[in-house]
CSV table of C-alpha atoms in Angstrom, one decimal:
chain,number,residue,atom,x,y,z
A,1,MET,CA,-6.5,20.7,17.2
A,2,PRO,CA,-10.1,19.5,16.3
A,3,LEU,CA,-10.8,15.9,15.8
A,4,LYS,CA,-10.7,14.6,12.3
A,5,ILE,CA,-11.9,11.3,10.8
A,6,SER,CA,-10.9,10.4,7.3
A,7,HIS,CA,-11.4,7.3,5.0
A,8,GLN,CA,-10.4,8.4,1.5
A,9,PHE,CA,-7.7,5.8,1.1
A,10,ASP,CA,-7.4,2.2,0.0
A,11,SER,CA,-10.2,0.1,1.6
A,12,GLY,CA,-11.4,3.1,3.7
A,13,ALA,CA,-15.1,3.1,4.6
A,14,ILE,CA,-17.1,4.8,7.3
A,15,ASP,CA,-20.0,7.3,7.6
A,16,VAL,CA,-19.5,10.0,10.2
A,17,ILE,CA,-22.5,11.1,12.2
A,18,GLN,CA,-20.7,13.4,14.6
A,19,ALA,CA,-17.1,13.7,15.7
A,20,THR,CA,-16.7,17.0,17.6
A,21,ASP,CA,-16.3,15.4,21.1
A,22,ALA,CA,-13.9,12.5,21.6
A,23,SER,CA,-16.1,11.1,24.4
A,24,ASN,CA,-19.1,10.8,22.0
A,25,ILE,CA,-18.0,9.9,18.4
A,26,GLU,CA,-20.9,8.6,16.5
A,27,LEU,CA,-20.5,6.6,13.3
A,28,ASN,CA,-22.4,4.4,10.9
A,29,ILE,CA,-20.9,1.4,9.2
A,30,ARG,CA,-21.0,2.2,5.5
A,31,ALA,CA,-22.8,-0.2,3.1
A,32,ASP,CA,-21.1,-1.8,0.1
A,33,SER,CA,-21.5,0.3,-3.0
A,34,HIS,CA,-24.5,-0.9,-5.0
A,35,ALA,CA,-25.6,-3.1,-2.1
A,36,SER,CA,-27.3,-1.1,0.6
A,37,ASP,CA,-28.1,-4.1,2.7
A,38,ILE,CA,-24.5,-5.2,3.0
A,39,ALA,CA,-22.8,-3.2,5.8
A,40,GLN,CA,-20.0,-4.8,7.9
A,41,TRP,CA,-16.5,-3.6,6.9
A,42,PHE,CA,-15.1,-0.4,8.2
A,43,HIS,CA,-11.6,1.2,8.0
A,44,PHE,CA,-10.9,4.8,9.0
A,45,ARG,CA,-8.3,7.2,10.5
A,46,LEU,CA,-8.9,9.3,13.7
A,47,GLN,CA,-6.5,12.2,14.4
A,48,SER,CA,-5.8,14.7,17.2
A,49,VAL,CA,-6.4,12.1,20.0
A,50,ARG,CA,-3.1,11.5,21.7
A,51,ASP,CA,-3.8,10.5,25.4
A,52,VAL,CA,-7.5,11.4,24.9
A,53,GLU,CA,-10.2,9.0,26.2
A,54,CYS,CA,-12.2,8.2,23.1
A,55,THR,CA,-15.6,6.6,23.0
A,56,ILE,CA,-16.6,5.5,19.5
A,57,ARG,CA,-20.1,4.3,18.9
A,58,PHE,CA,-21.2,2.4,15.7
A,59,LEU,CA,-24.8,3.3,15.8
A,60,ASN,CA,-26.0,0.8,13.1
A,61,ALA,CA,-24.0,-2.2,14.1
A,62,GLY,CA,-27.2,-4.1,15.1
A,63,LYS,CA,-28.4,-3.6,11.5
A,64,ALA,CA,-25.2,-4.9,9.9
A,65,MET,CA,-25.4,-7.9,7.6
A,66,TYR,CA,-24.0,-10.1,10.3
A,67,PRO,CA,-24.8,-8.6,13.7
A,68,ASP,CA,-23.8,-11.8,15.4
A,69,GLY,CA,-20.3,-11.0,14.1
A,70,PHE,CA,-20.0,-8.3,16.7
A,71,GLU,CA,-20.8,-10.5,19.7
A,72,GLY,CA,-17.5,-11.1,21.4
A,73,TYR,CA,-15.7,-9.1,18.8
A,74,GLN,CA,-12.9,-6.6,19.4
A,75,VAL,CA,-12.1,-3.8,16.8
A,76,VAL,CA,-8.5,-3.8,15.5
A,77,ALA,CA,-6.3,-0.6,15.6
A,78,SER,CA,-2.9,0.5,14.4
A,79,TYR,CA,-0.7,3.6,14.7
A,80,ASP,CA,1.5,2.7,11.7
A,81,THR,CA,-0.8,0.5,9.5
A,82,GLU,CA,1.7,-2.3,10.0
A,83,ASN,CA,1.2,-3.4,13.6
A,84,TRP,CA,-2.4,-4.1,14.6
A,85,PHE,CA,-3.9,-4.8,18.0
A,86,ARG,CA,-7.3,-5.2,19.5
A,87,VAL,CA,-9.1,-2.5,21.5
A,88,SER,CA,-11.9,-2.7,24.1
A,89,THR,CA,-15.2,-3.2,22.3
A,90,THR,CA,-18.7,-4.0,23.6
A,91,PHE,CA,-21.9,-4.7,21.7
A,92,ASP,CA,-25.4,-4.5,23.2
A,93,GLY,CA,-27.2,-5.9,20.2
A,94,THR,CA,-27.8,-2.4,18.7
A,95,VAL,CA,-24.7,-0.3,19.1
A,96,MET,CA,-21.1,-1.3,19.1
A,97,THR,CA,-18.9,0.8,21.4
A,98,VAL,CA,-15.1,1.2,21.4
A,99,HIS,CA,-13.3,2.6,24.4
A,100,HIS,CA,-9.7,3.5,23.7
A,101,VAL,CA,-7.0,6.0,24.7
A,102,PRO,CA,-4.6,6.4,21.7
A,103,GLU,CA,-0.9,6.8,22.5
A,104,PHE,CA,-0.3,8.9,19.4
A,105,ASP,CA,-2.0,11.7,17.6
A,106,SER,CA,-3.2,9.4,14.7
A,107,VAL,CA,-4.8,6.0,14.9
A,108,TYR,CA,-6.4,3.7,12.4
A,109,TYR,CA,-9.4,1.4,13.2
A,110,ALA,CA,-10.6,-1.4,11.0
A,111,TYR,CA,-12.9,-4.5,11.0
A,112,PHE,CA,-9.9,-6.7,10.4
A,113,GLU,CA,-6.2,-6.1,9.6
A,114,PRO,CA,-6.3,-4.7,6.0
A,115,TYR,CA,-4.4,-6.1,3.1
A,116,SER,CA,-3.7,-3.2,0.7
A,117,TRP,CA,-3.7,-3.1,-3.0
A,118,ASP,CA,-0.1,-1.9,-2.9
A,119,ARG,CA,0.9,-5.0,-0.8
A,120,HIS,CA,-1.0,-7.2,-3.3
A,121,LEU,CA,1.1,-5.7,-6.2
A,122,ARG,CA,4.3,-6.0,-4.2
A,123,LEU,CA,3.5,-9.7,-3.5
A,124,LEU,CA,3.1,-10.4,-7.2
A,125,GLY,CA,6.4,-8.7,-7.9
A,126,GLU,CA,8.2,-10.6,-5.3
A,127,VAL,CA,7.0,-14.1,-6.3
A,128,ALA,CA,7.5,-13.3,-10.0
A,129,ASP,CA,11.3,-13.3,-9.3
A,130,HIS,CA,11.2,-17.1,-8.5
A,131,PRO,CA,12.2,-19.5,-11.3
A,132,HIS,CA,9.2,-21.7,-10.7
A,133,VAL,CA,6.7,-18.8,-10.9
A,134,ARG,CA,4.8,-17.1,-13.7
A,135,VAL,CA,2.5,-14.2,-12.8
A,136,VAL,CA,-0.1,-14.4,-15.6
A,137,ASP,CA,-2.6,-11.7,-16.6
A,138,ILE,CA,-5.9,-13.4,-17.1
A,139,GLY,CA,-8.3,-10.5,-17.4
A,140,SER,CA,-9.6,-7.3,-15.9
A,141,THR,CA,-12.1,-6.2,-13.3
A,142,VAL,CA,-15.2,-4.1,-13.8
A,143,GLU,CA,-13.2,-1.0,-13.2
A,144,GLY,CA,-10.2,-2.2,-15.2
A,145,ARG,CA,-7.8,-3.4,-12.5
A,146,ASP,CA,-5.6,-6.4,-13.3
A,147,MET,CA,-6.7,-10.0,-12.6
A,148,ASN,CA,-3.5,-12.0,-12.0
A,149,MET,CA,-2.9,-15.7,-11.5
A,150,VAL,CA,0.3,-17.0,-9.9
A,151,ALA,CA,1.3,-20.2,-11.6
A,152,VAL,CA,3.8,-22.3,-9.6
A,153,SER,CA,5.5,-25.4,-11.2
A,154,ALA,CA,8.8,-27.1,-11.2
A,155,THR,CA,8.1,-27.5,-15.0
A,156,ASN,CA,9.8,-24.9,-17.2
A,157,PHE,CA,7.0,-22.7,-18.4
A,158,HIS,CA,9.1,-21.0,-21.0
A,159,GLU,CA,10.1,-24.3,-22.7
A,160,ASN,CA,6.4,-25.3,-22.8
A,161,GLU,CA,5.4,-22.1,-24.5
A,162,ALA,CA,8.3,-22.3,-27.0
A,163,ASN,CA,7.3,-25.8,-27.9
A,164,ASN,CA,3.6,-25.0,-27.8
A,165,THR,CA,3.0,-27.8,-25.4
A,166,GLN,CA,1.0,-28.1,-22.2
A,167,PRO,CA,2.7,-28.7,-18.8
A,168,ASP,CA,3.2,-32.3,-17.8
A,169,SER,CA,0.5,-34.4,-16.2
A,170,LYS,CA,0.9,-33.2,-12.7
A,171,GLN,CA,-2.0,-32.6,-10.4
A,172,LYS,CA,-3.6,-29.2,-10.9
A,173,ILE,CA,-4.2,-27.4,-7.6
A,174,TRP,CA,-6.3,-24.2,-7.6
A,175,ILE,CA,-6.5,-21.7,-4.7
A,176,ILE,CA,-8.5,-18.5,-4.8
A,177,ALA,CA,-9.0,-15.8,-2.2
A,178,ARG,CA,-11.0,-12.7,-1.4
A,179,GLN,CA,-14.0,-13.3,-3.5
A,180,HIS,CA,-15.5,-11.3,-0.6
A,181,PRO,CA,-13.0,-8.4,-0.5
A,182,GLY,CA,-13.4,-7.5,3.1
A,183,GLU,CA,-12.3,-10.9,4.2
A,184,THR,CA,-8.7,-9.7,4.2
A,185,MET,CA,-7.4,-12.7,6.2
A,186,ALA,CA,-7.7,-14.7,3.0
A,187,GLU,CA,-4.9,-12.8,1.2
A,188,TRP,CA,-2.7,-12.9,4.3
A,189,PHE,CA,-3.3,-16.7,4.1
A,190,ILE,CA,-2.2,-16.7,0.5
A,191,GLU,CA,0.9,-14.8,1.3
A,192,GLY,CA,1.9,-17.3,3.9
A,193,LEU,CA,1.2,-20.2,1.5
A,194,LEU,CA,3.3,-18.7,-1.3
A,195,ASP,CA,6.2,-18.0,1.1
A,196,ALA,CA,6.2,-21.7,2.1
A,197,LEU,CA,5.6,-23.1,-1.4
A,198,LEU,CA,8.5,-21.0,-2.8
A,199,ASP,CA,10.9,-21.9,0.1
A,200,ASP,CA,13.6,-24.0,-1.6
A,201,ALA,CA,14.6,-25.4,1.8
A,202,ASP,CA,11.0,-26.6,2.6
A,203,PRO,CA,10.8,-30.4,1.9
A,204,ILE,CA,7.0,-30.4,1.8
A,205,ALA,CA,7.1,-27.7,-0.9
A,206,GLY,CA,9.8,-29.6,-2.8
A,207,LYS,CA,7.8,-32.8,-2.7
A,208,LEU,CA,4.6,-31.1,-3.7
A,209,LEU,CA,6.2,-29.5,-6.8
A,210,GLN,CA,7.4,-32.9,-7.9
A,211,ARG,CA,3.8,-34.0,-8.1
A,212,ALA,CA,1.6,-30.9,-8.6
A,213,GLU,CA,1.2,-27.5,-10.2
A,214,PHE,CA,-0.4,-24.6,-8.4
A,215,TYR,CA,-2.7,-21.9,-9.9
A,216,ILE,CA,-3.3,-19.2,-7.3
A,217,VAL,CA,-5.5,-16.1,-7.5
A,218,PRO,CA,-4.5,-14.0,-4.4
A,219,ASN,CA,-7.3,-11.4,-4.9
A,220,MET,CA,-10.5,-12.3,-6.8
A,221,ASN,CA,-12.1,-8.9,-6.1
A,222,PRO,CA,-9.6,-6.0,-6.5
A,223,ASP,CA,-12.3,-3.4,-7.1
A,224,GLY,CA,-14.2,-4.3,-3.9
A,225,ALA,CA,-11.0,-4.4,-1.9
A,226,VAL,CA,-10.0,-0.9,-2.9
A,227,ARG,CA,-13.5,0.4,-2.4
A,228,GLY,CA,-13.8,-0.9,1.1
A,229,ASN,CA,-16.6,-3.4,0.3
A,230,LEU,CA,-17.3,-6.4,2.5
A,231,ARG,CA,-18.8,-8.8,-0.1
A,232,THR,CA,-19.3,-7.3,-3.6
A,233,ASN,CA,-17.5,-6.0,-6.6
A,234,ALA,CA,-17.8,-2.7,-8.4
A,235,SER,CA,-21.1,-3.8,-10.1
A,236,GLY,CA,-22.6,-5.0,-6.9
A,237,ALA,CA,-22.0,-8.7,-7.6
A,238,ASN,CA,-21.4,-11.2,-4.8
A,239,LEU,CA,-18.7,-13.2,-6.8
A,240,ASN,CA,-19.4,-16.3,-4.8
A,241,ARG,CA,-22.8,-16.5,-6.3
A,242,GLU,CA,-21.7,-16.1,-9.9
A,243,TRP,CA,-20.0,-19.3,-10.8
A,244,MET,CA,-22.7,-20.9,-12.9
A,245,THR,CA,-23.3,-17.9,-15.2
A,246,PRO,CA,-20.6,-15.2,-14.8
A,247,THR,CA,-20.7,-12.3,-17.3
A,248,LEU,CA,-18.2,-9.8,-18.6
A,249,ALA,CA,-20.4,-6.9,-17.5
A,250,HIS,CA,-21.4,-8.1,-14.0
A,251,SER,CA,-18.7,-10.6,-12.8
A,252,PRO,CA,-15.7,-10.6,-15.2
A,253,GLU,CA,-13.5,-11.6,-12.3
A,254,VAL,CA,-15.2,-15.0,-12.0
A,255,LEU,CA,-15.5,-15.4,-15.8
A,256,CYS,CA,-11.8,-15.0,-16.4
A,257,VAL,CA,-10.8,-17.4,-13.6
A,258,ARG,CA,-13.4,-20.0,-14.6
A,259,THR,CA,-12.3,-19.8,-18.3
A,260,LYS,CA,-8.6,-20.4,-17.3
A,261,MET,CA,-9.6,-23.3,-15.0
A,262,GLN,CA,-11.5,-25.0,-17.8
A,263,GLU,CA,-8.5,-24.5,-20.0
A,264,ILE,CA,-6.0,-25.9,-17.5
A,265,GLY,CA,-8.1,-28.4,-15.5
A,266,CYS,CA,-8.5,-28.8,-11.8
A,267,ASP,CA,-7.7,-31.8,-9.5
A,268,MET,CA,-8.1,-30.0,-6.1
A,269,PHE,CA,-9.6,-26.6,-5.2
A,270,PHE,CA,-9.7,-24.3,-2.2
A,271,ASP,CA,-11.7,-21.1,-1.8
A,272,ILE,CA,-10.3,-19.0,1.1
A,273,HIS,CA,-12.7,-16.9,3.1
A,274,GLY,CA,-13.4,-15.3,6.5
A,275,ASP,CA,-16.4,-15.9,8.8
A,276,GLU,CA,-17.9,-13.0,10.8
A,277,ALA,CA,-19.6,-15.0,13.6
A,278,LEU,CA,-17.7,-18.3,14.3
A,279,PRO,CA,-14.4,-17.9,16.2
A,280,TYR,CA,-12.8,-21.0,14.6
A,281,ASN,CA,-10.9,-22.2,11.5
A,282,PHE,CA,-12.8,-24.8,9.5
A,283,VAL,CA,-13.8,-26.0,6.0
A,284,ALA,CA,-17.1,-26.4,4.3
A,285,GLY,CA,-17.4,-29.3,1.8
A,286,ASN,CA,-19.7,-30.6,-0.9
A,287,GLU,CA,-21.6,-33.3,0.9
A,288,SER,CA,-24.9,-32.1,-0.5
A,289,LEU,CA,-24.0,-32.3,-4.1
A,290,PRO,CA,-26.0,-35.0,-6.0
A,291,ASN,CA,-22.9,-36.6,-7.5
A,292,PHE,CA,-21.1,-36.7,-4.1
A,293,THR,CA,-19.9,-40.3,-3.3
A,294,ALA,CA,-18.7,-42.1,-0.3
A,295,ALA,CA,-15.2,-41.9,-1.8
A,296,ASP,CA,-15.5,-38.1,-2.0
A,297,LEU,CA,-16.6,-38.0,1.7
A,298,ALA,CA,-13.6,-40.0,2.6
A,299,LYS,CA,-11.3,-37.6,0.8
A,300,GLU,CA,-12.8,-34.6,2.7
A,301,LYS,CA,-12.5,-36.3,6.0
A,302,ASN,CA,-8.9,-37.4,5.3
A,303,PHE,CA,-8.0,-33.9,4.3
A,304,VAL,CA,-9.5,-32.4,7.5
A,305,ALA,CA,-7.5,-34.9,9.6
A,306,TYR,CA,-4.3,-34.1,7.8
A,307,TYR,CA,-4.9,-30.3,8.3
A,308,MET,CA,-5.6,-30.8,12.0
A,309,ALA,CA,-2.3,-32.7,12.3
A,310,ALA,CA,-0.5,-29.9,10.5
A,311,SER,CA,-1.9,-27.0,12.5
A,312,PRO,CA,-3.5,-26.9,16.0
A,313,ASP,CA,-5.3,-23.7,14.7
A,314,PHE,CA,-7.5,-25.9,12.5
A,315,GLN,CA,-10.5,-27.9,13.8
A,316,ASN,CA,-13.5,-29.9,12.8
A,317,ILE,CA,-16.0,-29.5,15.7
A,318,HIS,CA,-17.4,-26.1,14.8
A,319,GLY,CA,-18.5,-25.2,11.2
A,320,TYR,CA,-21.5,-25.0,8.9
A,321,PRO,CA,-24.2,-27.6,9.0
A,322,VAL,CA,-24.7,-29.7,5.9
A,323,GLY,CA,-28.0,-28.8,4.3
A,324,LYS,CA,-30.0,-30.3,1.5
A,325,PHE,CA,-28.9,-29.7,-2.1
A,326,GLU,CA,-30.3,-26.7,-3.8
A,327,ASP,CA,-29.4,-25.3,-7.3
A,328,THR,CA,-27.8,-22.3,-5.6
A,329,LYS,CA,-25.1,-24.6,-4.3
A,330,LEU,CA,-23.7,-24.7,-7.9
A,331,THR,CA,-23.4,-20.9,-8.0
A,332,LEU,CA,-20.7,-21.1,-5.2
A,333,ALA,CA,-17.1,-21.6,-6.3
A,334,SER,CA,-16.5,-24.8,-4.3
A,335,GLY,CA,-19.9,-26.3,-5.4
A,336,TYR,CA,-19.4,-25.4,-9.0
A,337,VAL,CA,-15.8,-26.7,-9.1
A,338,GLY,CA,-16.5,-29.9,-7.1
A,339,HIS,CA,-19.5,-30.7,-9.3
A,340,THR,CA,-17.8,-29.8,-12.7
A,341,PHE,CA,-14.4,-31.3,-12.1
A,342,LYS,CA,-15.4,-34.0,-9.7
A,343,CYS,CA,-12.5,-33.2,-7.4
A,344,LEU,CA,-11.9,-32.2,-3.8
A,345,ALA,CA,-13.2,-28.7,-3.5
A,346,LEU,CA,-13.5,-26.9,-0.2
A,347,THR,CA,-14.3,-23.5,1.2
A,348,LEU,CA,-11.9,-22.6,4.0
A,349,GLU,CA,-13.1,-20.1,6.7
A,350,MET,CA,-11.1,-18.1,9.2
A,351,PRO,CA,-12.5,-15.9,12.0
A,352,PHE,CA,-12.8,-12.1,12.2
A,353,LYS,CA,-12.7,-12.5,16.0
A,354,ASP,CA,-10.2,-14.9,17.5
A,355,ASN,CA,-9.6,-18.6,17.4
A,356,ALA,CA,-11.4,-19.6,20.5
A,357,ASP,CA,-9.3,-22.8,20.8
A,358,LEU,CA,-6.0,-20.7,21.0
A,359,PRO,CA,-7.0,-17.2,21.9
A,360,ASN,CA,-4.7,-14.2,21.9
A,361,ALA,CA,-6.1,-11.2,23.7
A,362,GLU,CA,-3.6,-8.8,22.2
A,363,THR,CA,-4.1,-9.5,18.5
A,364,GLY,CA,-7.0,-11.9,18.2
A,365,TRP,CA,-6.9,-13.7,14.9
A,366,ASN,CA,-4.7,-11.6,12.6
A,367,GLY,CA,-2.7,-11.5,9.4
A,368,ALA,CA,0.4,-13.3,10.9
A,369,ARG,CA,-1.7,-16.2,12.1
A,370,SER,CA,-3.5,-16.3,8.8
A,371,ARG,CA,-0.1,-16.6,7.1
A,372,LYS,CA,0.8,-19.5,9.3
A,373,LEU,CA,-2.4,-21.3,8.5
A,374,GLY,CA,-1.8,-20.7,4.8
A,375,ALA,CA,1.7,-22.2,5.1
A,376,ALA,CA,0.3,-25.2,6.9
A,377,LEU,CA,-2.1,-26.0,4.0
A,378,LEU,CA,0.8,-27.5,2.0
A,379,GLN,CA,1.0,-30.6,4.3
A,380,PRO,CA,-2.6,-31.8,3.9
A,381,ILE,CA,-2.5,-31.0,0.2
A,382,LEU,CA,0.6,-33.3,-0.1
A,383,HIS,CA,-1.0,-36.1,1.8
A,384,SER,CA,-4.2,-35.7,-0.2
A,385,LEU,CA,-2.6,-36.1,-3.6
């Protein structure tokens, strides 16, 4: 049977240059729709390759948005779309090359372990069954997909609605993920966090829900996720640059979340992401904001210390440098929220590669480890209240 490469499925993305010879498959990483300079995510299926030595060359890897992201990186692969593993990958600064002998006729390759739209909908359905949860429709995407918020509270939502009253004065914790849709580790993180938060036997979750309410958006960019984009939505917007002036036409996803946040209030905020180049888990704070105080800095440092105590996968040595304040800082979610609500607001980054502090050659950083880090977030939130 001849080789076949396909990508017409959820989050599929690749450009095939030639695929007639398994020893010399040539591909280009496809750019985000409406954003020709953003090319990094890929996800495709290769067939008729059982026990065949495959050499797959990504010809334009050196021209990707983050070419440093391919230094020391290993492509992920799966035979069943459930169990993902790393395959031998090299990068010479121009071309990224995969060498792999598949064990089955069909194999999937991706930039990181995908998180499908079907799994997203299934997650919403599963958590909606919990008595402390409301899955709230807050708007629609550019292409008409649902924007849903998971509200978690020990307060009875139905009684509040019947009495036309607001929930009690508990701390309001907001967590959003996948503003950049190709950063799929972010929704794996949310899945793990929700599992822990809704575990009736978890004492940290129980204590948290005595003192706080959670407002969680598992997927900020459904259109981009389904399209196989790395950073943009269906109109070409980078949602994490839209928080000052979101519009219904260009960035309705941010507009509906920001509107709901202004209605409810916010006492603590986390924006979950993935970083292409750095093989570490870390947070970026708001030290450059003009209204940032010594007390705010102490809150950030305490939170980081609490998280490090909760998870050895988290660290504070490697991360982003603190730059000077520029107006563009307020277009980012954590900058806008920290400045507007004067609260702890952090961007959390996870690696596409591996955690260099605790490497795993078989899987690298993956969905399961992202879930664990998400569950561990509850402890530093509790200590930071």
